[in-house]
Amino acid sequence: MPLNRRTFLGTSAAAGAGVALVGGVTPAQAAAGGKGGQGAGHGRPQKRYSFTVMGTTDLHGNVFNWDYFTDKEFDDSAHNDIGLAKISTLVEQVRKEKGRQNTLLIDAGDTIQGTQLSYYYAKVDPITAKRGPVHPMAQAMNAIGYDAAALGNHEFNYGIPVLRKFEEQCRFPLLGANALDAKTLKPAFAPYVIKKVRTPFGRDVKVAILGLTNPGIAIWDKANVQGKMTFPGLEEQAAKWVPKLRSMGADVVIISAHSGSDGSSSYGDQLPYVENAAGLVAEQVPGIDAILVGHAHVEIPERRVVNKKTGKDVVLSEPLKWGQRLTLFDFDLVWERGGWTVEKVASKVLNSNTVAEDKKITGLLGDEHRKVVAYVNQVIGTSTVAMSTVDAPWKDEPIIDLINHVQAETVKAALAGGEWAALPVLSQASCFSRTARIPAGEVTIKDAAGLYPFENTLEARLVTGAQLRAYLEYSAKYYVRTAAGGAVDTAKLTNADGTPDYNYDVVSGLTYEIDIAQPVGSRIVNLRFEGRDLDPAAKFVLAVNNYRASGGGNFPGIAAAQQLWANSDEIRNTIIGWVKAAGTVDPAVFASVDWKLTRDGTPVF
C-alpha cells in the first residue's frame, strides 16, 4: 500500500506509522539474492538479501549547481558541486546498479532554507498564498523519489504554516519523533515510516526509518515554536521508539537524525539536551543498525559506534551539505530463525562533482530558477567603493561596519521617544561569508543579501559594560593563540577549537584591541567607549540577531538580558531596505576602525 499521508498532515497528533512496499525483484536479482553459505545443519543455501539506503542532508534550498549570491555556477577551493540535480544523477546511477526495488532514499533535514531560491518561495512568492506555487524543493524531491526526510531546525525558520504547506506538498513524510505538540505532548509530525522491501524469498524486509530533529529549535526559533511545539532530547525519544519499531516487526532500524555526532552543544546549559547527539544515541540505545547524521555540515563517510548494551556496531554517516555528497548504507541480511537479521552494514559517500546535473530536474525547475535570478539581480542602489569580506575575519572592514550601522540605526529608530531612547546603541555582527562583496557602482539585491545568508531577525537587549567585556572575551576565543614576534599566517589564525566564523562577533560603538598572544579570557585590552575606559556598570542597548539573543553560540549574558525590542523582518531585508532608502552606500558615513588584533601592544596588521 502507498503511504497514506493524510493521517500525518494538519494535525498535532500524528503518532502513527506509514507502511509502503518497495517494488519487486527481477529473476536475475532473485538468483543473486539466493547465493550464500550453507544453512546450519540443513545443507541448503542460506537465504541472503542486500539492499542500499541512500541519504542526503542539509540541502538548504539547493536544487541547481548555482550560487545565487554571486550569480554564477557554484565552485569552491575543493571544486565541490551542489544541488539536487546532481544528487538525482547519482541516485539514478545507484538505482541502475542495485535495482531500484533494492534501494531507499532518505534525508536528514534542513531543506527549505539557505538559498535565495528557497527564500523566494517562502517570502516573495510564498507557497502559503492562495493558489501559491509548489516549493521547488518539494518538486525536486518528489521527482527524485525520496522515501522520507527528517525535520531540520531550519525548517522552522519561516514559521509553522510554511513548514506545514511544504509538508503537504511532499509525496513523502517529514519525520520528527521528538517534535511534540506543546499541549498534548504527542508527536506533531510522523515519528517514523516503515518501508517494506520485497525479496526473492517471499518475506519482505521491514525497514523502519525513525526521524529525530534538533532540540535547539526551542532556542533558535523560539518566536515560531514557543507554546506550540516542544523538542525533547534525541536519546530519550530514540529509547522510546526503537523498541516499539522492533516490536512491530522491523528487521532493520535506521535513524535519520538532524543532529551531529560529536556530543557537543552550542547552547551551553540553556537546554538539558545535547545538540549533536547522534553518537550518543548509537552508544546508548540498542536496536539501531545505522544513523544518517545531519546538522553539523561535516563529511563522515563511515563511523562505527559500539552500542554499550549490545556490543554491536552502529554505522553512522554524514554526507557533506548542500548536495555535495550522497551517503550509501549497504545492508547485507541473512535469514535466520524465521526472520531477517542484519549481518553487515557498511557506508560510504559519493561526490556529486563526478556527475552532470539531471536534466529532468533542471528542466522541471528552470522557470523557478530564472525567476529567482531575475529577482536577485534587481538594482537597489549604488556604492561609492568596492568592499569585501576577504580580510574581515582578522580586520575591521567597512562591509561589516555596514551591517552594524544598519542594525544600530534600526534599533535607535525603534526606541526613539521611549524609555530607553537615551541609552547608547551598540551592535554585533559576524563575517558570515568570506566571499561577500559590495561592488563599486550598482548594488543589487544579491549583493546586499549576500552579507547576511541567514534568516536572522533583529532584537535589542539591555547590557552592562561588564557584560560587554565578557561577551568580547568569549568572542575572542576564535583566534589561535599566537606568540609575539613571529610571522602571522592568516590561514592558521582563526577558527580555534572549531569556532565557526559566524560565532566570532565584533561590536561596533566601542574601541578595543584583541591581544592574540594572551590566553583565552585575557585578550581584550584598551576597551573604551567614547574615548574613556568602559565603565562596568554603564548600561547600553545591544542590537543583536535573534540567534545570538536566544543563546546561539552560548555567548555569556545575552540570552538572560532584558529584551527591549524585537521585530520579525530578516536582517538581510532590513539591509536591502536601507540601501534602497539611502540610494548610495558610502563608507564615509559608517566605517571606522574600532578594533584590531595586537600582540603585546603591537598591531598584527
Short mmCIF file of N, CA and C in Angstrom, two decimals, residues 131-240:
data_model
loop_
_atom_site.label_atom_id
_atom_site.label_comp_id
_atom_site.label_asym_id
_atom_site.label_seq_id
_atom_site.Cartn_x
_atom_site.Cartn_y
_atom_site.Cartn_z
N ARG A 131 -3.65 29.58 -3.93
CA ARG A 131 -3.18 29.14 -5.25
C ARG A 131 -1.69 29.42 -5.42
N GLY A 132 -0.94 29.32 -4.32
CA GLY A 132 0.51 29.56 -4.36
C GLY A 132 1.25 28.44 -5.07
N PRO A 133 2.52 28.65 -5.35
CA PRO A 133 3.31 27.66 -6.08
C PRO A 133 3.68 26.46 -5.21
N VAL A 134 4.16 25.41 -5.85
CA VAL A 134 4.71 24.27 -5.12
C VAL A 134 6.20 24.55 -4.88
N HIS A 135 6.65 24.34 -3.66
CA HIS A 135 8.03 24.65 -3.30
C HIS A 135 9.01 23.89 -4.20
N PRO A 136 10.03 24.57 -4.72
CA PRO A 136 10.99 23.88 -5.60
C PRO A 136 11.63 22.65 -4.96
N MET A 137 11.88 22.69 -3.65
CA MET A 137 12.48 21.52 -3.00
C MET A 137 11.49 20.35 -2.96
N ALA A 138 10.21 20.63 -2.78
CA ALA A 138 9.21 19.56 -2.82
C ALA A 138 9.12 18.98 -4.23
N GLN A 139 9.12 19.87 -5.24
CA GLN A 139 9.04 19.39 -6.62
C GLN A 139 10.22 18.48 -6.95
N ALA A 140 11.42 18.94 -6.58
CA ALA A 140 12.62 18.17 -6.92
C ALA A 140 12.68 16.85 -6.16
N MET A 141 12.40 16.89 -4.86
CA MET A 141 12.49 15.67 -4.05
C MET A 141 11.40 14.67 -4.42
N ASN A 142 10.23 15.17 -4.78
CA ASN A 142 9.17 14.28 -5.28
C ASN A 142 9.60 13.60 -6.58
N ALA A 143 10.19 14.38 -7.48
CA ALA A 143 10.59 13.85 -8.77
C ALA A 143 11.70 12.82 -8.63
N ILE A 144 12.61 13.05 -7.69
CA ILE A 144 13.71 12.11 -7.47
C ILE A 144 13.21 10.85 -6.78
N GLY A 145 12.18 11.00 -5.96
CA GLY A 145 11.58 9.84 -5.31
C GLY A 145 12.12 9.56 -3.93
N TYR A 146 12.11 10.56 -3.07
CA TYR A 146 12.52 10.36 -1.68
C TYR A 146 11.47 9.52 -0.95
N ASP A 147 11.94 8.72 0.00
CA ASP A 147 11.05 7.89 0.80
C ASP A 147 10.71 8.53 2.14
N ALA A 148 11.57 9.39 2.66
CA ALA A 148 11.33 10.07 3.94
C ALA A 148 12.38 11.12 4.14
N ALA A 149 12.06 12.12 4.98
CA ALA A 149 13.03 13.14 5.36
C ALA A 149 12.78 13.54 6.81
N ALA A 150 13.85 13.67 7.56
CA ALA A 150 13.73 14.19 8.92
C ALA A 150 13.60 15.70 8.88
N LEU A 151 13.02 16.25 9.92
CA LEU A 151 12.94 17.71 10.06
C LEU A 151 14.28 18.25 10.53
N GLY A 152 14.72 19.35 9.92
CA GLY A 152 15.88 20.08 10.42
C GLY A 152 15.44 21.29 11.22
N ASN A 153 16.35 21.89 11.95
CA ASN A 153 15.98 23.08 12.71
C ASN A 153 15.61 24.24 11.79
N HIS A 154 16.24 24.34 10.64
CA HIS A 154 15.95 25.46 9.73
C HIS A 154 14.60 25.31 9.03
N GLU A 155 13.97 24.15 9.14
CA GLU A 155 12.61 24.00 8.62
C GLU A 155 11.64 24.95 9.31
N PHE A 156 11.97 25.38 10.52
CA PHE A 156 11.07 26.21 11.31
C PHE A 156 11.34 27.71 11.15
N ASN A 157 12.34 28.09 10.34
CA ASN A 157 12.72 29.49 10.23
C ASN A 157 11.61 30.39 9.71
N TYR A 158 10.79 29.86 8.80
CA TYR A 158 9.76 30.69 8.18
C TYR A 158 8.41 30.56 8.86
N GLY A 159 8.40 29.86 9.99
CA GLY A 159 7.15 29.67 10.72
C GLY A 159 6.50 28.34 10.38
N ILE A 160 5.63 27.90 11.27
CA ILE A 160 4.98 26.60 11.12
C ILE A 160 4.06 26.53 9.89
N PRO A 161 3.30 27.60 9.54
CA PRO A 161 2.45 27.50 8.35
C PRO A 161 3.22 27.16 7.06
N VAL A 162 4.39 27.77 6.87
CA VAL A 162 5.18 27.46 5.68
C VAL A 162 5.65 26.00 5.72
N LEU A 163 6.08 25.56 6.90
CA LEU A 163 6.52 24.17 7.04
C LEU A 163 5.38 23.19 6.78
N ARG A 164 4.20 23.49 7.32
CA ARG A 164 3.05 22.60 7.09
C ARG A 164 2.67 22.55 5.60
N LYS A 165 2.75 23.69 4.92
CA LYS A 165 2.43 23.71 3.49
C LYS A 165 3.46 22.89 2.71
N PHE A 166 4.73 23.04 3.07
CA PHE A 166 5.78 22.25 2.43
C PHE A 166 5.53 20.76 2.66
N GLU A 167 5.19 20.41 3.89
CA GLU A 167 4.88 19.02 4.23
C GLU A 167 3.75 18.48 3.37
N GLU A 168 2.73 19.30 3.20
CA GLU A 168 1.56 18.91 2.38
C GLU A 168 1.96 18.67 0.93
N GLN A 169 2.96 19.43 0.45
CA GLN A 169 3.36 19.32 -0.95
C GLN A 169 4.30 18.16 -1.22
N CYS A 170 4.88 17.58 -0.16
CA CYS A 170 5.82 16.46 -0.32
C CYS A 170 5.06 15.14 -0.44
N ARG A 171 5.51 14.28 -1.35
CA ARG A 171 4.92 12.96 -1.50
C ARG A 171 5.69 11.92 -0.67
N PHE A 172 6.24 12.37 0.42
CA PHE A 172 6.95 11.51 1.36
C PHE A 172 6.80 12.16 2.73
N PRO A 173 6.89 11.41 3.82
CA PRO A 173 6.66 12.00 5.14
C PRO A 173 7.86 12.79 5.66
N LEU A 174 7.56 13.89 6.37
CA LEU A 174 8.57 14.60 7.16
C LEU A 174 8.50 14.03 8.57
N LEU A 175 9.62 13.51 9.06
CA LEU A 175 9.64 12.76 10.31
C LEU A 175 10.27 13.56 11.44
N GLY A 176 9.66 13.48 12.62
CA GLY A 176 10.22 14.15 13.79
C GLY A 176 9.64 13.58 15.07
N ALA A 177 10.20 12.47 15.52
CA ALA A 177 9.67 11.80 16.71
C ALA A 177 9.78 12.66 17.96
N ASN A 178 10.74 13.58 17.97
CA ASN A 178 10.91 14.45 19.14
C ASN A 178 10.45 15.88 18.88
N ALA A 179 9.58 16.07 17.90
CA ALA A 179 8.88 17.34 17.70
C ALA A 179 7.45 17.13 18.19
N LEU A 180 7.19 17.59 19.40
CA LEU A 180 5.92 17.27 20.06
C LEU A 180 5.01 18.48 20.15
N ASP A 181 3.71 18.26 20.08
CA ASP A 181 2.74 19.30 20.34
C ASP A 181 2.89 19.76 21.79
N ALA A 182 2.99 21.04 22.00
CA ALA A 182 3.28 21.57 23.34
C ALA A 182 2.16 21.27 24.34
N LYS A 183 0.93 21.15 23.86
CA LYS A 183 -0.20 20.92 24.78
C LYS A 183 -0.42 19.43 25.06
N THR A 184 -0.41 18.62 24.00
CA THR A 184 -0.72 17.19 24.17
C THR A 184 0.52 16.34 24.41
N LEU A 185 1.68 16.87 24.06
CA LEU A 185 2.95 16.14 24.10
C LEU A 185 2.94 14.90 23.22
N LYS A 186 2.06 14.92 22.21
CA LYS A 186 2.07 13.88 21.19
C LYS A 186 2.86 14.38 19.99
N PRO A 187 3.39 13.45 19.17
CA PRO A 187 4.17 13.89 18.01
C PRO A 187 3.39 14.82 17.10
N ALA A 188 4.00 15.92 16.74
CA ALA A 188 3.38 16.90 15.84
C ALA A 188 3.59 16.53 14.38
N PHE A 189 4.50 15.59 14.15
CA PHE A 189 4.78 15.07 12.81
C PHE A 189 4.86 13.55 12.92
N ALA A 190 4.86 12.89 11.79
CA ALA A 190 5.03 11.43 11.81
C ALA A 190 6.37 11.10 12.47
N PRO A 191 6.40 10.24 13.47
CA PRO A 191 7.68 9.88 14.09
C PRO A 191 8.55 9.00 13.19
N TYR A 192 7.89 8.12 12.43
CA TYR A 192 8.61 7.11 11.67
C TYR A 192 7.79 6.71 10.45
N VAL A 193 8.45 5.97 9.58
CA VAL A 193 7.77 5.29 8.49
C VAL A 193 8.39 3.91 8.37
N ILE A 194 7.60 2.91 8.04
CA ILE A 194 8.12 1.56 7.80
C ILE A 194 7.95 1.24 6.32
N LYS A 195 9.05 0.95 5.67
CA LYS A 195 9.05 0.59 4.26
C LYS A 195 9.26 -0.91 4.13
N LYS A 196 8.42 -1.56 3.35
CA LYS A 196 8.58 -2.99 3.10
C LYS A 196 9.34 -3.18 1.79
N VAL A 197 10.47 -3.83 1.88
CA VAL A 197 11.29 -4.08 0.71
C VAL A 197 11.13 -5.54 0.32
N ARG A 198 10.71 -5.79 -0.91
CA ARG A 198 10.47 -7.16 -1.38
C ARG A 198 11.78 -7.89 -1.63
N THR A 199 11.79 -9.15 -1.28
CA THR A 199 12.96 -10.01 -1.52
C THR A 199 12.53 -11.16 -2.42
N PRO A 200 13.49 -11.94 -2.91
CA PRO A 200 13.12 -13.10 -3.75
C PRO A 200 12.58 -14.27 -2.94
N PHE A 201 12.46 -14.12 -1.61
CA PHE A 201 12.22 -15.28 -0.76
C PHE A 201 10.85 -15.28 -0.08
N GLY A 202 9.95 -14.43 -0.55
CA GLY A 202 8.60 -14.48 0.00
C GLY A 202 8.36 -13.55 1.16
N ARG A 203 9.35 -13.37 2.02
CA ARG A 203 9.15 -12.49 3.17
C ARG A 203 9.86 -11.16 2.95
N ASP A 204 9.09 -10.08 3.04
CA ASP A 204 9.65 -8.74 2.86
C ASP A 204 10.59 -8.39 4.01
N VAL A 205 11.48 -7.46 3.73
CA VAL A 205 12.28 -6.84 4.78
C VAL A 205 11.56 -5.58 5.23
N LYS A 206 11.26 -5.50 6.51
CA LYS A 206 10.61 -4.30 7.05
C LYS A 206 11.68 -3.34 7.56
N VAL A 207 11.79 -2.21 6.88
CA VAL A 207 12.81 -1.20 7.21
C VAL A 207 12.12 -0.03 7.89
N ALA A 208 12.44 0.19 9.15
CA ALA A 208 11.87 1.32 9.90
C ALA A 208 12.83 2.49 9.84
N ILE A 209 12.30 3.65 9.49
CA ILE A 209 13.07 4.89 9.46
C ILE A 209 12.49 5.81 10.52
N LEU A 210 13.27 6.10 11.53
CA LEU A 210 12.85 6.98 12.63
C LEU A 210 13.49 8.35 12.44
N GLY A 211 12.70 9.40 12.47
CA GLY A 211 13.22 10.75 12.29
C GLY A 211 13.37 11.47 13.62
N LEU A 212 14.52 12.09 13.83
CA LEU A 212 14.78 12.89 15.03
C LEU A 212 15.33 14.24 14.61
N THR A 213 14.83 15.29 15.27
CA THR A 213 15.29 16.64 14.94
C THR A 213 16.05 17.24 16.11
N ASN A 214 16.40 18.51 15.99
CA ASN A 214 17.32 19.10 16.96
C ASN A 214 16.61 19.86 18.07
N PRO A 215 16.93 19.56 19.32
CA PRO A 215 16.29 20.27 20.44
C PRO A 215 16.54 21.78 20.43
N GLY A 216 17.61 22.21 19.76
CA GLY A 216 17.92 23.63 19.70
C GLY A 216 16.87 24.49 19.04
N ILE A 217 15.93 23.86 18.32
CA ILE A 217 14.82 24.61 17.71
C ILE A 217 14.11 25.45 18.77
N ALA A 218 13.99 24.91 19.98
CA ALA A 218 13.30 25.63 21.06
C ALA A 218 13.98 26.95 21.39
N ILE A 219 15.29 27.04 21.14
CA ILE A 219 16.04 28.27 21.37
C ILE A 219 16.10 29.10 20.08
N TRP A 220 16.55 28.48 19.01
CA TRP A 220 16.85 29.23 17.79
C TRP A 220 15.60 29.77 17.11
N ASP A 221 14.49 29.07 17.21
CA ASP A 221 13.24 29.54 16.60
C ASP A 221 12.15 29.69 17.64
N LYS A 222 12.56 30.21 18.78
CA LYS A 222 11.64 30.40 19.91
C LYS A 222 10.39 31.16 19.49
N ALA A 223 10.57 32.21 18.69
CA ALA A 223 9.43 33.05 18.30
C ALA A 223 8.39 32.26 17.49
N ASN A 224 8.84 31.25 16.77
CA ASN A 224 7.92 30.47 15.93
C ASN A 224 7.31 29.27 16.62
N VAL A 225 7.99 28.74 17.66
CA VAL A 225 7.53 27.47 18.22
C VAL A 225 7.10 27.54 19.68
N GLN A 226 7.43 28.64 20.38
CA GLN A 226 7.11 28.70 21.81
C GLN A 226 5.60 28.56 22.04
N GLY A 227 5.23 27.65 22.94
CA GLY A 227 3.83 27.41 23.23
C GLY A 227 3.11 26.53 22.22
N LYS A 228 3.80 26.20 21.13
CA LYS A 228 3.20 25.38 20.07
C LYS A 228 3.84 23.98 20.00
N MET A 229 5.16 23.96 20.07
CA MET A 229 5.87 22.68 19.99
C MET A 229 6.99 22.65 21.00
N THR A 230 7.35 21.44 21.41
CA THR A 230 8.48 21.24 22.32
C THR A 230 9.35 20.14 21.75
N PHE A 231 10.65 20.15 22.10
CA PHE A 231 11.62 19.30 21.43
C PHE A 231 12.54 18.60 22.44
N PRO A 232 12.10 17.46 22.96
CA PRO A 232 12.94 16.72 23.92
C PRO A 232 14.16 16.11 23.25
N GLY A 233 15.04 15.51 24.06
CA GLY A 233 16.31 15.02 23.58
C GLY A 233 16.21 13.80 22.67
N LEU A 234 17.20 13.64 21.83
CA LEU A 234 17.20 12.55 20.86
C LEU A 234 17.34 11.19 21.54
N GLU A 235 18.22 11.11 22.55
CA GLU A 235 18.45 9.83 23.21
C GLU A 235 17.17 9.32 23.86
N GLU A 236 16.48 10.21 24.54
CA GLU A 236 15.23 9.86 25.22
C GLU A 236 14.18 9.35 24.25
N GLN A 237 14.01 10.03 23.13
CA GLN A 237 12.98 9.64 22.18
C GLN A 237 13.36 8.40 21.38
N ALA A 238 14.66 8.26 21.09
CA ALA A 238 15.09 7.04 20.41
C ALA A 238 14.85 5.83 21.31
N ALA A 239 15.14 5.98 22.61
CA ALA A 239 14.93 4.88 23.56
C ALA A 239 13.45 4.51 23.66
N LYS A 240 12.57 5.47 23.40
CA LYS A 240 11.13 5.21 23.43
C LYS A 240 10.67 4.50 22.16
#
